[in-house]
Amino acid sequence: MTAAALLRERAAQYGPRVLLVTDDDVLTYAEADRRSRELARGLLALGVGRGTHVGLLFPNGSDFVVGWLAAARAGAVTVPLSTFSTSAELRGLLYNADVGVLLAARGFRGHDYVAALGAAVDDLDLQAGQPLLAASMPVLRRVFFAAGADAVDDGRVGPAWTLAALARHGVAVDDDLALAVEQSLAPSDRHVIVHTSGSTSAPKGVVHTQGALIRHLANLNDIRRYTPEEALFSNSPFFWVGGFAYALLGTLVAGGRLVCSNASDPADVLDVLERERPTMVNGYAQSVAGLRADPTFARRDLSSIRRGNLYSIMRADVRPVDPLLRHQMLGMTEAGSVCLVSADEGDQPERRRGSFGRPAPGFEARVAEPDGSECGVGEVGELWLRGPFLMEGYYSRERHEVFDPDGWFHTGDLFAVDDEGLFYFHGRRGDLIKTGGANVSPSEVEAAIRDVAGLTAHVVGLDDPARGQIVAAAVRVPSGGDVDAGDLRRQLAGRLSSYKVPRRFVLLADDEVPTMSSGKIDMPALRELLRAAR
């Protein structure tokens, strides 16, 4: 099935039911069908078709959903763009992904996208007519900005550069032609280019096809029991694979209801949760951890939440005894979201601590040595993946640069498999610390610090002339907390081999931990901070 066919089917089944709620922005299945059809006609009238790359620069909300579905109905490839992007980052994403049409918000949370685009594209004149012809961005031809809560109508955007103008172009395309275009699409057509977050290297454009991604999400929905009766709350942004595939596309496949919030005030987010009563939650735990500190949290009714991974907002009887005694999930952009998972959501025995479950349907997985030989039970090696739901590849990269001759994708993640076939994470291949001839997994040391002191740590290797590398740890200290590095080192000596115990500690408040615009840890900056400590 294609995304266009899926939308038509869901709109026929569930027309007046809500597909998406983002704060006060509500979109039903019928409205998603109608609004995306109108916008798709506008795209078709301007020559957008199979293979055109349509960029989306929107926060979570109906504008993103309608833009995505309109592009899909025209046969275009959607390119979600990070709302964290600076003008330089935006320039690189647009240029490297060959975006031909950009649909964008005017601003969000202090980001001015009109100004950012002006800085990214030379000689951009938003008062002139379209198409855009700029040597600095040779593929980009059309840009359309949305009105909305964050829009500032300050005269910078002329009438030809609005989504309303795009929709008006659609009067030239009738129903029969629009439907014929949709029916000409195939499940093998490219659907989306999702960029990796760029936390360890420059963002890579990951290409997924329509049918493979939809079938993968149908399988994952079976595992997590996502049915039309469920409502999912997710704080994952739609421009990353967790938000786009696992939350948004997964909801359309399920016929469910997706709940999001862009509010910066914890009380406003809690208002949405109470009002919408989601039954499932998924996303970034750190982003909701602050909700419990809100003075109104204790009186909030969040009893509707029965399942998910945002444990801090779940009631005590559905939270795990210990989060590491619940099966975790491995998700990656290249796998179209989750690739290691378990349907068992209950607390596990101690022997399964840290389990990531088994490969999702449609995925083969193996743990391999550098020479390609398979690791034995309990041995740490690199995770390799293969299967029909894996990405088509990286945009503008040859297949042999991405997959080995047998079709395996080498993830760079270090895992071990136990005698039950369960997978356990041991860090990234490049993160493995080699000290005095021995290998140290940063995740093992981080887990030990969490166990003995209840603290979050970020462990890295630093170059050392005598030992090759030394183990160093940046430890987060809560406000008002008091941590003695010597005491922590002695506690760890009872849990870890001596070569695994960090030789260098830095104690940091949460706001002192260096982060990127995406909110992820800035590892090069963290290493510099640890390197400077003595």
Short mmCIF file of C-alpha atoms in Angstrom, two decimals:
data_model
loop_
_atom_site.label_atom_id
_atom_site.label_comp_id
_atom_site.label_asym_id
_atom_site.label_seq_id
_atom_site.Cartn_x
_atom_site.Cartn_y
_atom_site.Cartn_z
CA MET A 1 0.00 0.00 0.00
CA THR A 2 1.07 3.59 -0.62
CA ALA A 3 0.59 6.48 1.80
CA ALA A 4 -2.04 8.01 -0.51
CA ALA A 5 -4.07 4.79 -0.63
CA LEU A 6 -3.70 4.36 3.13
CA LEU A 7 -5.02 7.88 3.77
CA ARG A 8 -8.04 7.38 1.49
CA GLU A 9 -8.85 4.12 3.28
CA ARG A 10 -8.53 5.61 6.76
CA ALA A 11 -10.56 8.70 5.84
CA ALA A 12 -13.35 6.46 4.54
CA GLN A 13 -13.25 4.39 7.75
CA TYR A 14 -12.78 7.06 10.39
CA GLY A 15 -13.61 10.43 8.74
CA PRO A 16 -14.77 12.51 11.73
CA ARG A 17 -12.43 10.86 14.23
CA VAL A 18 -9.36 12.76 15.37
CA LEU A 19 -6.03 11.81 13.81
CA LEU A 20 -3.84 14.38 15.57
CA VAL A 21 -4.11 16.76 18.51
CA THR A 22 -1.25 19.19 19.11
CA ASP A 23 -2.26 21.47 21.99
CA ASP A 24 -5.30 23.31 20.51
CA ASP A 25 -4.58 22.23 16.93
CA VAL A 26 -6.95 19.37 16.02
CA LEU A 27 -6.95 17.43 12.74
CA THR A 28 -9.51 14.74 11.88
CA TYR A 29 -9.01 12.01 9.32
CA ALA A 30 -11.53 13.72 7.02
CA GLU A 31 -9.78 17.10 7.34
CA ALA A 32 -6.38 15.50 6.68
CA ASP A 33 -7.85 13.96 3.52
CA ARG A 34 -9.50 17.18 2.32
CA ARG A 35 -6.67 19.61 3.15
CA SER A 36 -3.92 17.39 1.77
CA ARG A 37 -5.91 16.78 -1.45
CA GLU A 38 -6.22 20.55 -2.00
CA LEU A 39 -2.53 21.11 -1.35
CA ALA A 40 -1.55 18.14 -3.53
CA ARG A 41 -3.44 19.70 -6.44
CA GLY A 42 -1.43 22.87 -5.96
CA LEU A 43 1.80 20.89 -6.05
CA LEU A 44 0.71 19.02 -9.16
CA ALA A 45 -0.21 22.26 -10.91
CA LEU A 46 3.34 23.51 -10.34
CA GLY A 47 4.92 20.40 -11.83
CA VAL A 48 5.63 18.44 -8.67
CA GLY A 49 5.46 14.73 -9.33
CA ARG A 50 7.04 11.36 -8.70
CA GLY A 51 10.51 11.87 -7.28
CA THR A 52 10.34 15.62 -6.56
CA HIS A 53 11.80 16.38 -3.14
CA VAL A 54 9.47 18.43 -0.93
CA GLY A 55 11.01 19.82 2.26
CA LEU A 56 8.89 20.32 5.39
CA LEU A 57 10.06 22.79 8.04
CA PHE A 58 7.28 22.64 10.63
CA PRO A 59 6.97 21.76 14.30
CA ASN A 60 4.65 18.89 15.20
CA GLY A 61 1.14 19.82 14.13
CA SER A 62 -1.44 19.74 11.36
CA ASP A 63 0.65 21.80 8.91
CA PHE A 64 3.36 19.12 8.93
CA VAL A 65 0.83 16.30 8.51
CA VAL A 66 -1.06 18.00 5.68
CA GLY A 67 2.20 18.90 3.89
CA TRP A 68 3.51 15.34 4.21
CA LEU A 69 0.31 13.77 2.92
CA ALA A 70 0.00 16.28 0.09
CA ALA A 71 3.53 15.50 -1.07
CA ALA A 72 2.81 11.77 -0.85
CA ARG A 73 -0.38 12.14 -2.91
CA ALA A 74 1.57 13.97 -5.63
CA GLY A 75 4.17 11.20 -5.67
CA ALA A 76 6.85 13.43 -4.17
CA VAL A 77 9.51 12.44 -1.65
CA THR A 78 9.10 14.16 1.72
CA VAL A 79 12.22 15.64 3.34
CA PRO A 80 11.47 16.61 6.98
CA LEU A 81 13.83 19.36 8.20
CA SER A 82 14.84 19.95 11.79
CA THR A 83 13.18 22.94 13.46
CA PHE A 84 16.43 23.34 15.43
CA SER A 85 18.31 24.16 12.21
CA THR A 86 20.49 27.22 11.98
CA SER A 87 20.71 29.00 8.65
CA ALA A 88 23.98 27.19 7.87
CA GLU A 89 22.44 23.81 8.76
CA LEU A 90 19.34 24.62 6.73
CA ARG A 91 21.49 25.51 3.73
CA GLY A 92 23.27 22.16 3.92
CA LEU A 93 20.06 20.13 4.31
CA LEU A 94 18.29 21.84 1.40
CA TYR A 95 21.32 21.63 -0.88
CA ASN A 96 22.41 18.07 -0.11
CA ALA A 97 18.88 16.63 -0.26
CA ASP A 98 18.06 18.39 -3.57
CA VAL A 99 14.89 19.92 -2.16
CA GLY A 100 12.85 21.41 -5.02
CA VAL A 101 9.89 22.74 -3.03
CA LEU A 102 9.94 23.92 0.59
CA LEU A 103 6.85 24.23 2.80
CA ALA A 104 7.71 26.03 6.03
CA ALA A 105 6.47 27.73 9.17
CA ARG A 106 7.55 31.33 9.55
CA GLY A 107 8.95 30.70 12.99
CA PHE A 108 8.91 28.49 16.06
CA ARG A 109 10.26 28.90 19.60
CA GLY A 110 12.44 31.86 18.80
CA HIS A 111 13.62 30.53 15.42
CA ASP A 112 12.88 32.89 12.53
CA TYR A 113 12.74 30.68 9.45
CA VAL A 114 12.08 33.56 7.07
CA ALA A 115 15.36 35.13 8.16
CA ALA A 116 17.13 31.75 8.25
CA LEU A 117 16.11 30.97 4.68
CA GLY A 118 17.19 34.43 3.58
CA ALA A 119 20.63 33.77 5.06
CA ALA A 120 20.75 30.28 3.54
CA VAL A 121 19.81 31.25 -0.03
CA ASP A 122 21.64 34.09 -1.80
CA ASP A 123 19.51 36.77 -3.52
CA LEU A 124 16.24 35.48 -2.07
CA ASP A 125 13.52 38.07 -2.73
CA LEU A 126 10.30 37.10 -0.98
CA GLN A 127 8.45 40.00 -2.60
CA ALA A 128 9.19 38.87 -6.16
CA GLY A 129 7.27 36.23 -8.05
CA GLN A 130 8.19 32.57 -8.10
CA PRO A 131 9.92 30.36 -9.28
CA LEU A 132 13.12 30.93 -7.34
CA LEU A 133 16.31 30.94 -9.41
CA ALA A 134 19.42 31.06 -7.23
CA ALA A 135 22.83 29.70 -8.11
CA SER A 136 23.53 28.95 -4.45
CA MET A 137 20.50 26.61 -4.31
CA PRO A 138 20.10 25.40 -7.91
CA VAL A 139 17.38 22.77 -7.34
CA LEU A 140 15.08 24.80 -5.05
CA ARG A 141 12.32 26.43 -7.10
CA ARG A 142 9.37 27.07 -4.80
CA VAL A 143 8.98 28.16 -1.16
CA PHE A 144 5.65 28.53 0.65
CA PHE A 145 5.19 29.77 4.20
CA ALA A 146 2.26 28.92 6.46
CA ALA A 147 0.30 31.26 8.65
CA GLY A 148 -0.05 30.12 12.23
CA ALA A 149 0.43 30.92 15.89
CA ASP A 150 4.14 31.59 15.42
CA ALA A 151 3.74 33.59 12.20
CA VAL A 152 4.62 37.27 12.25
CA ASP A 153 2.98 39.15 9.38
CA ASP A 154 5.62 41.86 9.11
CA GLY A 155 5.47 42.30 5.36
CA ARG A 156 8.57 40.20 4.60
CA VAL A 157 6.61 37.42 2.83
CA GLY A 158 4.77 38.39 -0.33
CA PRO A 159 1.41 36.83 -1.26
CA ALA A 160 2.97 34.48 -3.84
CA TRP A 161 5.03 32.76 -1.11
CA THR A 162 2.19 31.49 1.10
CA LEU A 163 0.53 28.10 1.43
CA ALA A 164 -2.75 29.80 0.53
CA ALA A 165 -1.21 30.78 -2.83
CA LEU A 166 -0.06 27.20 -3.35
CA ALA A 167 -3.58 25.90 -2.74
CA ARG A 168 -5.00 28.40 -5.25
CA HIS A 169 -2.81 26.91 -7.97
CA GLY A 170 -4.75 23.68 -7.47
CA VAL A 171 -7.90 24.92 -9.22
CA ALA A 172 -6.22 23.91 -12.49
CA VAL A 173 -6.18 20.23 -11.43
CA ASP A 174 -9.46 18.29 -11.27
CA ASP A 175 -10.40 15.28 -9.12
CA ASP A 176 -9.90 12.74 -11.88
CA LEU A 177 -6.32 13.82 -12.58
CA ALA A 178 -5.40 13.98 -8.88
CA LEU A 179 -6.79 10.49 -8.30
CA ALA A 180 -5.06 9.13 -11.42
CA VAL A 181 -1.72 10.40 -10.09
CA GLU A 182 -2.31 8.69 -6.74
CA GLN A 183 -3.30 5.42 -8.39
CA SER A 184 -0.16 5.48 -10.54
CA LEU A 185 2.08 5.36 -7.45
CA ALA A 186 3.74 2.13 -6.32
CA PRO A 187 4.81 0.77 -2.92
CA SER A 188 8.37 0.65 -4.25
CA ASP A 189 8.40 4.43 -4.81
CA ARG A 190 10.58 6.52 -2.52
CA HIS A 191 8.56 8.08 0.26
CA VAL A 192 10.79 9.99 2.65
CA ILE A 193 14.37 11.10 3.28
CA VAL A 194 14.87 11.33 7.04
CA HIS A 195 18.13 12.82 8.23
CA THR A 196 20.11 11.34 11.07
CA SER A 197 20.59 13.71 14.00
CA GLY A 198 24.24 14.37 13.23
CA SER A 199 25.39 13.66 16.79
CA THR A 200 28.47 11.69 15.65
CA SER A 201 28.92 12.91 12.06
CA ALA A 202 27.29 15.13 9.44
CA PRO A 203 23.57 14.30 9.02
CA LYS A 204 22.95 11.58 6.44
CA GLY A 205 19.78 11.44 4.35
CA VAL A 206 18.17 8.03 4.88
CA VAL A 207 15.83 6.93 2.07
CA HIS A 208 12.74 4.81 2.81
CA THR A 209 10.17 3.54 0.33
CA GLN A 210 6.42 3.68 0.76
CA GLY A 211 5.40 0.04 1.01
CA ALA A 212 8.34 -1.10 3.14
CA LEU A 213 7.87 1.62 5.74
CA ILE A 214 4.11 1.09 5.97
CA ARG A 215 4.48 -2.70 6.33
CA HIS A 216 7.19 -2.25 8.95
CA LEU A 217 4.92 0.03 11.03
CA ALA A 218 2.04 -2.42 10.66
CA ASN A 219 4.27 -5.11 12.22
CA LEU A 220 5.38 -2.80 15.02
CA ASN A 221 1.77 -1.85 15.71
CA ASP A 222 0.94 -5.53 16.17
CA ILE A 223 3.78 -5.85 18.69
CA ARG A 224 2.80 -2.76 20.72
CA ARG A 225 -0.93 -3.47 20.29
CA TYR A 226 -1.65 -0.11 18.70
CA THR A 227 -5.29 -0.32 17.59
CA PRO A 228 -7.91 2.27 16.54
CA GLU A 229 -9.09 2.42 20.15
CA GLU A 230 -5.71 3.65 21.44
CA ALA A 231 -4.40 7.19 21.82
CA LEU A 232 -0.63 7.69 21.71
CA PHE A 233 1.17 10.63 23.31
CA SER A 234 4.57 11.28 21.76
CA ASN A 235 7.08 14.06 22.32
CA SER A 236 9.29 12.95 19.42
CA PRO A 237 9.63 15.60 16.69
CA PHE A 238 8.21 14.61 13.32
CA PHE A 239 11.47 15.49 11.54
CA TRP A 240 13.23 12.50 13.16
CA VAL A 241 12.31 8.90 12.51
CA GLY A 242 10.79 8.26 15.93
CA GLY A 243 8.24 11.01 15.43
CA PHE A 244 7.71 10.56 11.70
CA ALA A 245 7.48 6.77 11.53
CA TYR A 246 6.88 5.28 14.98
CA ALA A 247 4.44 8.00 16.07
CA LEU A 248 2.88 9.69 13.01
CA LEU A 249 2.88 7.03 10.28
CA GLY A 250 2.23 4.36 12.93
CA THR A 251 -0.90 6.26 13.99
CA LEU A 252 -2.19 6.50 10.42
CA VAL A 253 -1.56 2.78 9.92
CA ALA A 254 -3.34 1.93 13.18
CA GLY A 255 -6.24 4.32 12.70
CA GLY A 256 -5.48 5.65 16.18
CA ARG A 257 -5.17 9.12 17.70
CA LEU A 258 -1.85 10.91 18.17
CA VAL A 259 -1.42 13.48 20.93
CA CYS A 260 1.46 15.98 20.93
CA SER A 261 2.34 19.25 22.61
CA ASN A 262 4.62 22.10 21.60
CA ALA A 263 4.04 23.93 24.89
CA SER A 264 7.10 25.08 26.82
CA ASP A 265 5.23 25.40 30.13
CA PRO A 266 4.97 22.01 31.93
CA ALA A 267 1.51 22.91 33.21
CA ASP A 268 0.27 23.38 29.65
CA VAL A 269 1.62 19.96 28.64
CA LEU A 270 -0.10 18.40 31.64
CA ASP A 271 -3.33 20.13 30.59
CA VAL A 272 -3.11 18.38 27.22
CA LEU A 273 -2.41 15.00 28.83
CA GLU A 274 -5.37 15.33 31.21
CA ARG A 275 -7.74 16.53 28.50
CA GLU A 276 -6.77 14.03 25.79
CA ARG A 277 -6.23 11.01 28.09
CA PRO A 278 -3.68 9.05 26.03
CA THR A 279 -3.45 5.32 26.69
CA MET A 280 0.15 4.91 25.43
CA VAL A 281 3.22 7.13 25.68
CA ASN A 282 6.48 7.08 23.75
CA GLY A 283 9.39 9.39 23.14
CA TYR A 284 12.25 11.05 24.97
CA ALA A 285 12.12 10.46 28.72
CA GLN A 286 14.32 13.45 29.50
CA SER A 287 11.82 15.80 27.82
CA VAL A 288 9.01 14.88 30.22
CA ALA A 289 11.08 14.39 33.37
CA GLY A 290 10.45 18.00 34.35
CA LEU A 291 6.69 17.51 34.40
CA ARG A 292 6.86 15.84 37.82
CA ALA A 293 8.46 19.00 39.26
CA ASP A 294 5.46 21.12 38.26
CA PRO A 295 3.51 22.15 41.38
CA THR A 296 0.26 20.89 39.82
CA PHE A 297 1.57 17.41 38.99
CA ALA A 298 0.38 15.68 42.19
CA ARG A 299 -3.27 16.51 41.51
CA ARG A 300 -3.22 15.60 37.81
CA ASP A 301 -5.23 12.61 36.60
CA LEU A 302 -2.94 10.65 34.27
CA SER A 303 -4.59 7.32 35.01
CA SER A 304 -5.41 6.71 31.33
CA ILE A 305 -1.73 5.98 30.58
CA ARG A 306 -1.23 2.21 30.69
CA ARG A 307 1.86 1.53 28.57
CA GLY A 308 4.97 3.12 27.15
CA ASN A 309 8.47 4.28 27.97
CA LEU A 310 7.85 7.70 29.56
CA TYR A 311 7.90 6.23 33.04
CA SER A 312 8.07 9.51 34.96
CA ILE A 313 4.47 10.41 33.99
CA MET A 314 3.04 6.92 34.49
CA ARG A 315 1.30 5.90 37.69
CA ALA A 316 3.15 3.66 40.13
CA ASP A 317 1.26 0.44 39.34
CA VAL A 318 2.25 0.50 35.64
CA ARG A 319 5.81 1.78 36.05
CA PRO A 320 8.63 -0.78 36.12
CA VAL A 321 10.29 -1.80 39.36
CA ASP A 322 13.56 -0.91 37.60
CA PRO A 323 13.58 0.50 34.03
CA LEU A 324 16.48 -1.78 33.09
CA LEU A 325 14.32 -4.78 33.97
CA ARG A 326 11.96 -3.91 31.13
CA HIS A 327 12.87 -4.82 27.57
CA GLN A 328 14.15 -1.70 25.83
CA MET A 329 13.92 -0.95 22.10
CA LEU A 330 16.60 -0.14 19.57
CA GLY A 331 15.48 2.38 17.02
CA MET A 332 17.54 3.90 14.24
CA THR A 333 16.81 6.06 11.24
CA GLU A 334 18.23 3.43 8.89
CA ALA A 335 15.76 0.84 10.20
CA GLY A 336 12.68 3.04 9.81
CA SER A 337 12.38 3.34 13.62
CA VAL A 338 12.45 0.22 15.84
CA CYS A 339 14.45 -2.86 14.85
CA LEU A 340 15.02 -4.65 18.20
CA VAL A 341 11.94 -5.04 20.38
CA SER A 342 9.86 -7.34 22.56
CA ALA A 343 6.09 -7.66 22.91
CA ASP A 344 6.58 -8.53 26.60
CA GLU A 345 6.12 -5.23 28.46
CA GLY A 346 6.38 -6.71 31.97
CA ASP A 347 9.23 -6.66 34.47
CA GLN A 348 11.92 -9.20 33.62
CA PRO A 349 14.15 -11.41 35.79
CA GLU A 350 17.56 -10.08 36.76
CA ARG A 351 19.32 -12.17 34.10
CA ARG A 352 17.60 -10.08 31.40
CA ARG A 353 18.68 -6.72 32.80
CA GLY A 354 19.32 -4.31 29.91
CA SER A 355 17.72 -6.52 27.25
CA PHE A 356 16.72 -4.95 23.94
CA GLY A 357 14.58 -7.89 22.90
CA ARG A 358 14.90 -9.60 19.53
CA PRO A 359 14.84 -8.48 15.88
CA ALA A 360 11.51 -7.03 14.70
CA PRO A 361 9.69 -8.98 11.96
CA GLY A 362 11.39 -8.55 8.62
CA PHE A 363 14.86 -8.01 10.10
CA GLU A 364 17.80 -10.36 10.26
CA ALA A 365 20.39 -9.43 12.88
CA ARG A 366 23.82 -10.80 13.69
CA VAL A 367 26.63 -9.76 16.01
CA ALA A 368 29.93 -9.94 14.14
CA GLU A 369 33.66 -9.66 14.69
CA PRO A 370 35.62 -7.15 12.56
CA ASP A 371 36.49 -9.98 10.14
CA GLY A 372 32.80 -10.81 9.69
CA SER A 373 32.75 -14.01 11.73
CA GLU A 374 29.79 -14.40 14.06
CA CYS A 375 30.34 -13.77 17.76
CA GLY A 376 29.54 -16.46 20.28
CA VAL A 377 26.99 -16.20 23.07
CA GLY A 378 27.81 -13.27 25.31
CA GLU A 379 30.64 -11.98 23.12
CA VAL A 380 30.55 -8.30 22.17
CA GLY A 381 30.63 -7.42 18.48
CA GLU A 382 29.07 -5.10 15.92
CA LEU A 383 25.36 -5.36 15.14
CA TRP A 384 24.65 -6.06 11.46
CA LEU A 385 21.14 -5.77 10.00
CA ARG A 386 19.54 -7.00 6.81
CA GLY A 387 15.97 -7.24 5.51
CA PRO A 388 13.23 -5.75 3.32
CA PHE A 389 12.29 -3.00 5.77
CA LEU A 390 15.79 -1.59 6.06
CA MET A 391 16.45 1.72 4.30
CA GLU A 392 16.98 1.78 0.55
CA GLY A 393 20.24 3.58 1.26
CA TYR A 394 21.74 6.99 1.96
CA TYR A 395 20.78 9.69 -0.51
CA SER A 396 23.54 10.39 -3.06
CA ARG A 397 25.60 7.43 -1.85
CA GLU A 398 26.37 4.30 -3.85
CA ARG A 399 24.91 1.08 -2.51
CA HIS A 400 28.35 -0.49 -2.00
CA GLU A 401 29.21 2.41 0.32
CA VAL A 402 26.27 1.55 2.58
CA PHE A 403 25.85 -2.25 2.45
CA ASP A 404 28.36 -5.07 2.22
CA PRO A 405 28.25 -7.50 -0.75
CA ASP A 406 25.77 -9.74 1.12
CA GLY A 407 23.39 -6.90 1.84
CA TRP A 408 24.27 -6.39 5.52
CA PHE A 409 24.23 -2.90 7.03
CA HIS A 410 26.98 -2.50 9.62
CA THR A 411 25.34 -0.33 12.29
CA GLY A 412 28.40 0.62 14.34
CA ASP A 413 26.51 -0.41 17.51
CA LEU A 414 28.12 -2.94 19.82
CA PHE A 415 25.86 -5.72 21.08
CA ALA A 416 26.02 -9.18 22.63
CA VAL A 417 23.40 -11.94 22.37
CA ASP A 418 22.54 -14.27 25.24
CA ASP A 419 21.51 -17.92 25.05
CA GLU A 420 17.83 -16.88 24.77
CA GLY A 421 18.52 -14.82 21.65
CA LEU A 422 18.08 -11.49 23.46
CA PHE A 423 20.30 -8.57 22.46
CA TYR A 424 22.25 -6.33 24.89
CA PHE A 425 23.76 -2.95 24.04
CA HIS A 426 27.44 -2.25 24.78
CA GLY A 427 27.95 1.15 23.16
CA ARG A 428 29.08 2.43 19.79
CA ARG A 429 32.00 0.89 17.92
CA GLY A 430 33.82 4.22 17.84
CA ASP A 431 33.09 4.80 21.53
CA LEU A 432 34.75 1.62 22.77
CA ILE A 433 37.63 2.65 25.03
CA LYS A 434 40.93 0.80 24.67
CA THR A 435 42.97 1.27 27.83
CA GLY A 436 46.16 -0.64 28.62
CA GLY A 437 45.25 -3.26 25.99
CA ALA A 438 41.76 -3.87 27.41
CA ASN A 439 38.35 -2.85 25.99
CA VAL A 440 35.91 -0.83 28.10
CA SER A 441 32.27 -0.24 27.18
CA PRO A 442 31.17 3.29 28.19
CA SER A 443 27.60 2.08 28.72
CA GLU A 444 28.78 -0.50 31.29
CA VAL A 445 30.57 2.19 33.31
CA GLU A 446 27.59 4.56 33.01
CA ALA A 447 25.28 1.81 34.27
CA ALA A 448 27.58 1.14 37.25
CA ILE A 449 27.60 4.83 38.21
CA ARG A 450 23.82 4.90 37.97
CA ASP A 451 23.54 1.77 40.14
CA VAL A 452 25.93 2.78 42.94
CA ALA A 453 25.14 6.49 43.12
CA GLY A 454 21.84 7.04 41.29
CA LEU A 455 23.57 9.54 38.99
CA THR A 456 23.65 10.02 35.23
CA ALA A 457 27.13 9.99 33.70
CA HIS A 458 28.66 10.36 30.25
CA VAL A 459 31.77 8.21 29.86
CA VAL A 460 34.40 8.68 27.15
CA GLY A 461 37.96 7.69 26.39
CA LEU A 462 40.74 10.29 26.41
CA ASP A 463 44.11 9.85 24.70
CA ASP A 464 46.89 8.94 27.08
CA PRO A 465 50.55 8.34 26.13
CA ALA A 466 51.05 5.54 28.65
CA ARG A 467 47.79 3.59 28.39
CA GLY A 468 46.54 4.51 24.92
CA GLN A 469 43.35 5.87 26.47
CA ILE A 470 42.01 6.49 29.95
CA VAL A 471 38.40 6.23 31.11
CA ALA A 472 36.86 9.62 31.98
CA ALA A 473 33.38 10.42 33.26
CA ALA A 474 31.29 13.59 33.34
CA VAL A 475 28.79 13.06 36.17
CA ARG A 476 25.58 15.06 36.43
CA VAL A 477 24.99 16.35 39.95
CA PRO A 478 21.40 17.38 40.82
CA SER A 479 20.75 20.83 42.21
CA GLY A 480 21.69 20.83 45.89
CA GLY A 481 23.50 17.50 45.55
CA ASP A 482 26.91 16.76 47.01
CA VAL A 483 29.12 14.17 45.32
CA ASP A 484 32.65 13.23 46.31
CA ALA A 485 34.62 11.88 43.34
CA GLY A 486 36.90 9.85 45.61
CA ASP A 487 33.97 8.12 47.30
CA LEU A 488 32.39 7.41 43.92
CA ARG A 489 35.64 5.92 42.65
CA ARG A 490 35.84 3.62 45.72
CA GLN A 491 32.24 2.49 45.24
CA LEU A 492 32.90 1.67 41.60
CA ALA A 493 36.00 -0.34 42.54
CA GLY A 494 33.66 -2.82 44.17
CA ARG A 495 31.64 -3.21 40.97
CA LEU A 496 34.13 -2.87 38.12
CA SER A 497 37.54 -4.18 37.18
CA SER A 498 40.19 -1.62 38.06
CA TYR A 499 40.87 -0.66 34.43
CA LYS A 500 37.18 0.24 33.97
CA VAL A 501 37.02 2.66 36.90
CA PRO A 502 37.29 6.25 35.58
CA ARG A 503 40.63 7.85 36.25
CA ARG A 504 39.16 11.30 35.69
CA PHE A 505 35.85 12.71 36.92
CA VAL A 506 34.15 16.02 36.24
CA LEU A 507 31.04 16.94 38.25
CA LEU A 508 28.53 19.03 36.30
CA ALA A 509 25.15 20.60 36.89
CA ASP A 510 22.58 19.75 34.20
CA ASP A 511 22.91 23.18 32.59
CA GLU A 512 26.69 22.76 32.38
CA VAL A 513 26.53 19.68 30.15
CA PRO A 514 27.37 20.79 26.60
CA THR A 515 24.57 20.08 24.13
CA MET A 516 23.88 20.65 20.45
CA SER A 517 20.89 22.56 19.08
CA SER A 518 19.03 19.24 18.91
CA GLY A 519 19.39 18.73 22.67
CA LYS A 520 21.78 15.79 22.26
CA ILE A 521 25.12 15.73 24.06
CA ASP A 522 27.88 17.58 22.23
CA MET A 523 30.46 14.80 22.59
CA PRO A 524 33.46 16.69 21.13
CA ALA A 525 32.81 19.57 23.55
CA LEU A 526 32.37 17.11 26.42
CA ARG A 527 35.70 15.47 25.60
CA GLU A 528 37.40 18.86 25.57
CA LEU A 529 35.88 19.66 28.96
CA LEU A 530 37.14 16.36 30.41
CA ARG A 531 40.52 16.74 28.71
CA ALA A 532 40.98 20.14 30.38
CA ALA A 533 40.16 18.77 33.85
CA ARG A 534 42.95 17.56 36.10
#
